[in-house]
Coordinates of C-alpha atoms and ligand atoms in Angstrom, one line a residue:
M214 CA 20.2 -4.8 7.3
K215 CA 16.7 -4.7 6.4
R216 CA 15.8 -2.6 3.3
I217 CA 12.0 -2.2 3.4
L218 CA 10.2 -0.9 0.1
S219 CA 6.6 -0.3 -0.4
C220 CA 4.3 2.0 -2.7
M221 CA 0.5 3.1 -3.1
Q222 CA -1.0 4.3 -6.2
P223 CA -2.4 8.0 -6.4
T224 CA -5.6 6.7 -7.7
S225 CA -8.0 8.3 -5.0
H226 CA -7.8 9.2 -1.3
L227 CA -6.7 6.8 1.3
H228 CA -8.9 5.3 4.0
L229 CA -8.6 3.7 7.3
G230 CA -7.5 0.5 5.5
N231 CA -4.6 2.0 4.0
Y232 CA -3.6 3.6 7.4
L233 CA -4.0 0.6 9.7
G234 CA -3.2 -1.9 7.2
A235 CA -0.3 -0.5 5.7
L236 CA 1.0 2.9 6.8
K237 CA 1.1 2.3 10.4
N238 CA 3.4 -0.6 9.7
W239 CA 5.2 1.3 7.7
V240 CA 6.0 4.0 10.4
R241 CA 7.0 1.1 12.9
L242 CA 9.3 -0.3 10.5
Q243 CA 11.1 3.0 10.0
E244 CA 11.0 3.4 13.9
E245 CA 12.8 0.0 14.0
G246 CA 15.5 1.4 12.5
A247 CA 15.1 -0.2 8.9
E248 CA 16.1 1.7 5.8
C249 CA 13.0 2.5 4.2
F250 CA 11.6 3.8 0.8
Y251 CA 8.0 4.7 0.1
G252 CA 7.1 5.3 -3.2
V253 CA 3.8 6.9 -4.8
V254 CA 3.4 4.9 -7.8
D255 CA 2.0 7.3 -10.5
L256 CA 3.0 5.1 -13.3
H257 CA 1.0 2.4 -11.9
A258 CA -2.0 4.5 -11.6
I259 CA -1.9 5.5 -15.3
T260 CA -2.9 1.8 -16.1
V261 CA -6.6 2.4 -15.8
D262 CA -8.8 5.9 -16.5
Y263 CA -7.3 8.5 -14.6
D264 CA -7.7 12.4 -14.9
P265 CA -4.1 13.8 -16.0
A266 CA -5.3 17.2 -14.6
Q267 CA -5.7 15.5 -11.1
L268 CA -2.5 13.2 -11.2
K269 CA -0.2 15.8 -9.6
D270 CA -2.3 16.7 -6.7
A271 CA -3.0 13.1 -6.3
T272 CA 0.3 12.0 -6.0
R273 CA 1.1 15.1 -3.6
E274 CA -1.6 13.9 -1.3
I275 CA -0.6 10.4 -0.8
A276 CA 2.7 11.7 -0.1
A277 CA 1.2 14.2 2.5
A278 CA -0.8 11.1 4.0
Y279 CA 2.4 9.3 4.2
I280 CA 3.9 12.1 6.3
A281 CA 0.8 13.1 8.2
G282 CA 0.5 9.2 9.1
G283 CA 3.9 9.3 10.8
V284 CA 6.5 8.6 7.9
N285 CA 9.7 10.7 8.5
P286 CA 10.7 12.3 5.2
Y287 CA 14.0 13.0 6.8
N288 CA 14.4 9.4 7.8
S289 CA 12.6 7.3 5.1
A290 CA 13.0 8.3 1.4
I291 CA 9.3 9.4 0.1
F292 CA 9.5 9.4 -3.6
V293 CA 7.4 9.6 -6.9
Q294 CA 8.0 6.6 -9.2
S295 CA 8.2 8.4 -12.6
A296 CA 10.8 10.6 -11.0
V297 CA 13.0 8.0 -11.1
A298 CA 13.7 6.8 -14.3
G299 CA 15.2 3.5 -13.3
H300 CA 11.6 2.0 -12.5
S301 CA 10.5 2.1 -16.5
Q302 CA 14.2 1.1 -17.8
L303 CA 14.2 -1.7 -15.5
M304 CA 10.8 -3.0 -16.1
W305 CA 11.7 -3.3 -19.6
L306 CA 14.6 -5.3 -18.8
L307 CA 12.7 -7.4 -16.6
A308 CA 9.6 -7.6 -19.2
T309 CA 12.1 -10.1 -21.2
M310 CA 11.9 -12.3 -18.2
A311 CA 8.6 -12.4 -17.5
Q312 CA 6.3 -15.4 -18.7
M313 CA 3.2 -14.6 -20.5
G314 CA 1.7 -17.7 -18.9
K315 CA 2.6 -16.4 -15.4
L316 CA 1.3 -12.9 -16.0
E317 CA -2.0 -14.3 -17.5
R318 CA -2.7 -16.0 -13.9
M319 CA -2.6 -12.6 -12.0
T320 CA -5.6 -12.3 -10.3
Q321 CA -5.7 -8.6 -10.3
F322 CA -5.4 -8.1 -14.1
K323 CA -8.3 -10.4 -14.5
D324 CA -10.3 -8.2 -12.1
K325 CA -9.2 -5.1 -13.4
A326 CA -9.3 -6.0 -17.4
G327 CA -12.9 -7.4 -16.7
K328 CA -15.0 -9.1 -19.4
D329 CA -13.4 -7.6 -22.4
K330 CA -9.7 -8.8 -22.2
E331 CA -8.9 -7.9 -25.8
R332 CA -9.1 -4.2 -25.1
A333 CA -7.0 -4.2 -21.7
G334 CA -4.0 -2.0 -22.3
L335 CA -0.5 -3.7 -22.2
G336 CA 0.4 -1.3 -19.3
L337 CA -2.6 -3.3 -17.2
F338 CA -1.3 -6.7 -18.1
A339 CA 2.5 -5.6 -17.4
Y340 CA 1.5 -3.9 -14.1
P341 CA 3.2 -6.7 -12.0
V342 CA 6.5 -6.5 -13.8
L343 CA 6.5 -2.7 -13.1
M344 CA 6.0 -3.8 -9.6
A345 CA 8.9 -6.3 -9.8
A346 CA 11.1 -3.5 -11.2
D347 CA 9.9 -1.0 -8.1
I348 CA 11.2 -3.8 -5.5
L349 CA 14.4 -5.2 -7.5
L350 CA 15.5 -1.7 -8.2
Y351 CA 16.4 -1.2 -4.5
R352 CA 17.3 -4.5 -3.6
A353 CA 14.6 -4.6 -1.1
T354 CA 14.6 -7.1 1.4
H355 CA 11.4 -6.8 2.8
V356 CA 8.1 -5.5 1.1
P357 CA 5.2 -4.8 3.3
V358 CA 2.1 -5.8 1.2
G359 CA -1.4 -6.8 1.7
E360 CA -2.7 -10.2 1.0
D361 CA -3.9 -9.1 -2.2
Q362 CA -0.4 -8.2 -3.3
K363 CA 1.1 -11.4 -2.6
Q364 CA 0.8 -13.1 -5.9
H365 CA 2.6 -9.9 -7.6
L366 CA 5.3 -10.3 -4.9
E367 CA 6.1 -14.1 -5.8
L368 CA 6.2 -13.0 -9.5
A369 CA 9.0 -10.3 -8.6
R370 CA 10.5 -13.2 -6.8
D371 CA 10.4 -15.4 -9.8
I372 CA 11.8 -12.9 -11.8
A373 CA 14.7 -12.1 -9.6
S374 CA 15.6 -15.9 -9.5
T375 CA 15.1 -16.3 -13.2
F376 CA 17.6 -13.3 -13.7
N377 CA 20.1 -14.6 -11.1
T378 CA 20.2 -18.2 -13.1
R379 CA 20.3 -16.8 -16.6
Y380 CA 23.0 -14.7 -16.0
K381 CA 24.7 -16.8 -13.4
V382 CA 25.2 -14.0 -10.9
D383 CA 23.8 -13.4 -7.6
H384 CA 22.5 -9.8 -8.4
F385 CA 18.7 -9.4 -7.4
I386 CA 17.8 -10.2 -3.9
Q387 CA 14.9 -12.3 -3.3
P388 CA 12.4 -9.9 -1.7
E389 CA 10.5 -11.2 1.5
P390 CA 6.9 -10.2 1.7
Y391 CA 6.1 -8.7 5.0
I392 CA 2.3 -9.6 5.2
M393 CA 0.9 -7.2 7.7
G394 CA -1.3 -9.9 9.4
A395 CA -5.1 -10.6 9.6
A396 CA -5.2 -8.8 12.5
T397 CA -5.1 -5.3 10.5
R398 CA -7.2 -6.3 7.7
V399 CA -9.7 -3.7 7.8
M400 CA -13.0 -4.6 6.0
S401 CA -15.9 -2.7 4.6
L402 CA -18.3 -1.1 7.3
R403 CA -21.4 -2.2 4.9
D404 CA -20.0 -5.5 4.5
G405 CA -17.7 -7.5 7.0
T406 CA -16.5 -9.9 4.2
Q407 CA -15.3 -7.5 1.8
K408 CA -11.9 -5.5 2.1
M409 CA -12.5 -1.6 2.8
S410 CA -11.6 -0.6 -0.7
K411 CA -11.2 3.0 -2.6
S412 CA -13.2 1.6 -5.3
A413 CA -16.4 0.4 -3.6
E414 CA -19.2 2.6 -4.9
S415 CA -20.6 3.4 -1.5
D416 CA -18.5 6.0 0.4
L417 CA -20.3 4.8 3.8
S418 CA -18.2 1.5 3.5
R419 CA -15.1 3.3 4.0
I420 CA -13.6 6.2 6.4
N421 CA -11.3 8.2 4.3
L422 CA -8.5 9.8 5.6
T423 CA -10.0 13.2 4.5
D424 CA -13.1 12.6 6.4
D425 CA -14.1 15.2 9.2
A426 CA -15.3 14.1 12.4
D427 CA -19.1 14.2 11.5
A428 CA -18.4 12.1 8.6
I429 CA -16.5 9.5 10.7
A430 CA -19.2 9.2 13.5
N431 CA -22.1 8.7 10.7
K432 CA -20.3 6.1 9.1
I433 CA -19.6 4.4 12.5
K434 CA -23.3 4.9 13.5
R435 CA -24.5 3.3 10.2
A436 CA -21.8 0.6 10.1
K437 CA -23.7 -2.7 9.7
T438 CA -23.7 -4.9 12.5
D439 CA -25.6 -8.1 13.9
S440 CA -28.2 -7.5 16.8
E441 CA -26.1 -9.7 19.3
P442 CA -24.1 -8.0 21.9
L443 CA -20.1 -8.1 21.7
P444 CA -18.9 -11.6 23.1
D445 CA -16.4 -12.3 25.5
N446 CA -14.1 -14.3 23.4
M447 CA -12.5 -14.4 19.8
N448 CA -13.9 -17.6 18.8
A449 CA -17.7 -16.2 19.0
L450 CA -16.4 -13.0 17.3
K451 CA -14.8 -15.0 14.2
T452 CA -18.1 -15.7 13.0
R453 CA -19.7 -12.5 12.8
P454 CA -17.6 -10.4 10.0
E455 CA -19.2 -7.2 10.9
A456 CA -18.4 -7.2 14.8
L457 CA -15.0 -8.7 14.1
N458 CA -14.3 -6.0 11.7
L459 CA -15.4 -3.2 14.2
V460 CA -13.4 -4.8 17.0
T461 CA -10.5 -5.1 14.9
I462 CA -10.5 -1.6 14.1
Y463 CA -10.6 -0.6 17.8
A464 CA -8.0 -2.8 18.6
A465 CA -5.8 -1.3 15.6
L466 CA -6.7 2.3 16.6
A467 CA -5.8 1.9 20.4
D468 CA -2.6 -0.4 19.9
K469 CA -4.5 -3.1 21.7
S470 CA -5.0 -6.7 21.0
P471 CA -8.8 -7.5 20.3
E472 CA -8.7 -9.7 23.0
K473 CA -8.3 -6.8 25.5
I474 CA -11.0 -4.8 23.6
L475 CA -13.7 -8.0 24.1
N476 CA -12.4 -8.0 28.0
Q477 CA -13.5 -4.2 27.9
F478 CA -17.0 -4.7 25.9
A479 CA -18.1 -8.0 26.6
G480 CA -21.9 -8.2 26.9
K481 CA -22.1 -4.6 25.6
Q482 CA -24.6 -3.6 22.9
F483 CA -23.2 -1.8 19.5
S484 CA -25.2 1.3 20.9
E485 CA -22.6 1.6 23.4
F486 CA -19.6 0.2 21.5
K487 CA -20.1 2.2 18.4
P488 CA -20.0 5.8 20.2
K489 CA -16.9 4.9 21.7
L490 CA -15.4 3.7 18.6
S491 CA -16.3 6.9 17.0
E492 CA -14.5 8.9 19.7
L493 CA -11.5 6.7 19.5
A494 CA -11.0 7.1 15.5
V495 CA -12.0 10.8 15.6
S496 CA -9.0 11.4 18.3
K497 CA -6.8 8.9 16.2
L498 CA -7.6 10.1 12.7
A499 CA -8.3 14.0 13.3
P500 CA -4.7 14.9 13.7
I501 CA -3.5 13.0 10.6
T502 CA -6.5 14.8 8.6
A503 CA -5.3 18.2 10.2
R504 CA -1.7 17.7 9.2
M505 CA -2.7 16.4 5.5
N506 CA -4.6 19.7 5.0
E507 CA -1.9 21.7 6.2
L508 CA 0.6 19.8 4.0
M509 CA -1.7 20.1 0.8
S510 CA -1.9 23.9 1.5
D511 CA 1.7 24.1 1.1
K512 CA 2.4 22.3 -2.0
E513 CA 6.0 23.7 -2.1
E514 CA 6.9 22.0 0.9
I515 CA 5.7 18.5 -0.4
D516 CA 7.3 19.1 -3.7
R517 CA 10.7 19.7 -2.1
I518 CA 10.5 16.7 0.3
L519 CA 9.4 14.7 -3.0
A520 CA 12.7 16.4 -4.9
K521 CA 14.8 15.2 -1.9
G522 CA 13.1 11.7 -1.9
A523 CA 13.8 11.4 -5.5
Q524 CA 17.4 12.1 -4.9
R525 CA 17.8 9.5 -2.4
A526 CA 16.0 7.0 -4.6
R527 CA 18.0 7.5 -7.4
A528 CA 21.3 7.4 -5.4
V529 CA 20.4 3.7 -4.9
A530 CA 18.3 2.9 -8.1
E531 CA 20.9 4.2 -10.6
P532 CA 23.8 1.9 -9.6
V533 CA 21.6 -1.2 -9.4
L534 CA 20.3 -0.3 -13.0
K535 CA 23.7 0.3 -14.3
E536 CA 24.9 -3.2 -13.0
T537 CA 22.0 -4.9 -14.3
M538 CA 22.9 -3.7 -17.7
D539 CA 26.6 -4.6 -17.2
I540 CA 25.5 -7.9 -16.3
M541 CA 23.2 -8.0 -19.4
G542 CA 26.1 -7.1 -21.8
F543 CA 25.0 -3.6 -23.1
W544 CA 27.1 -1.1 -24.7
K545 CA 28.3 1.6 -22.8
A546 CA 30.1 4.9 -23.3
P547 CA 34.1 4.3 -22.3
Ligands
LIG836 N1 0.5 -2.8 -6.3 C1 0.7 -2.5 -5.5 C2 -1.1 -1.9 -4.9 O1 -1.7 -1.7 -5.7 C3 1.1 -1.1 -5.3 C4 2.6 -1.2 -5.7 C5 3.5 -0.9 -6.8 C6 3.7 -1.8 -4.8 N2 4.6 -1.2 -6.7 C7 4.9 -1.8 -5.4 C8 3.6 -2.1 -3.5 C9 6.0 -2.3 -4.9 C10 4.9 -2.7 -2.7 C11 5.9 -2.6 -3.8 O2 -1.3 -2.1 -3.8

């Protein structure tokens, strides 16, 4: 039986890359009958500058996006990381098994710490250990992540095996990465070689799940392209990052292969392709945006869903934490 766990940080609004690259796959896994846990990792979000006054709503907004994107909260557990105490507790236990040298090689830490590593917080450094705790706490078998998180997942596998070896047990499961595939890598609309990201400064580079139809159309219209018409084969497309990106997005939104999209548009100019892409994007995203807005206007409903999700998450997490502490030899009340 597959047990899936994946999470997103409530750091800012979600965009098309999060939807096509992650959420859509989460929904597919749920529909294939896997047992799914989808977390909003607020403890990770506080490793960088954040506004405490906005954290709650940012957390609710991510949950709303999961639901609007198709995660069924009666089927998958949607939970907030800080509401399940086991994450922080297990993290400390695992921290004793995570090697500094390995943590120092984490590229995300290097990127986020920037030039002034001395001033970076311990939380930012230990971020991958918390992520390992997120995963191992549920004995997840498969973890859908993007390319950029592979290194963190490798560390989680490493910590699991260090634990099992040190305590001579077969306790933690080695989580398998579930890489979403290059086909769903959504790149910036301004630079086809950069990932679409929530932190890129130009808002024109991404389509947010909260954008309305006009904003979506405007961003697609202004998306960078080259001056050639669309080719009739994938090889010719591969050397043209911006063209490849737009075709990839079209294909993912239409649930078709990029080849199929090329069959349809070979020889056509972007002036013809872009309006079709806008139309498709708006038709797919508008219902998601509408549902998100509806949910965000009923915070009590989101809170009820999150409270239920936390209960289900705790039901799995607490016994695993208990067993971990037993194995490690901690005292417990008789
Ligand atoms: N680090 C992940 C990201 O930034 C988020 C994350 C935290 C996560 N814990 C996780 C993803 C556990 C998968 C599983 O995208």
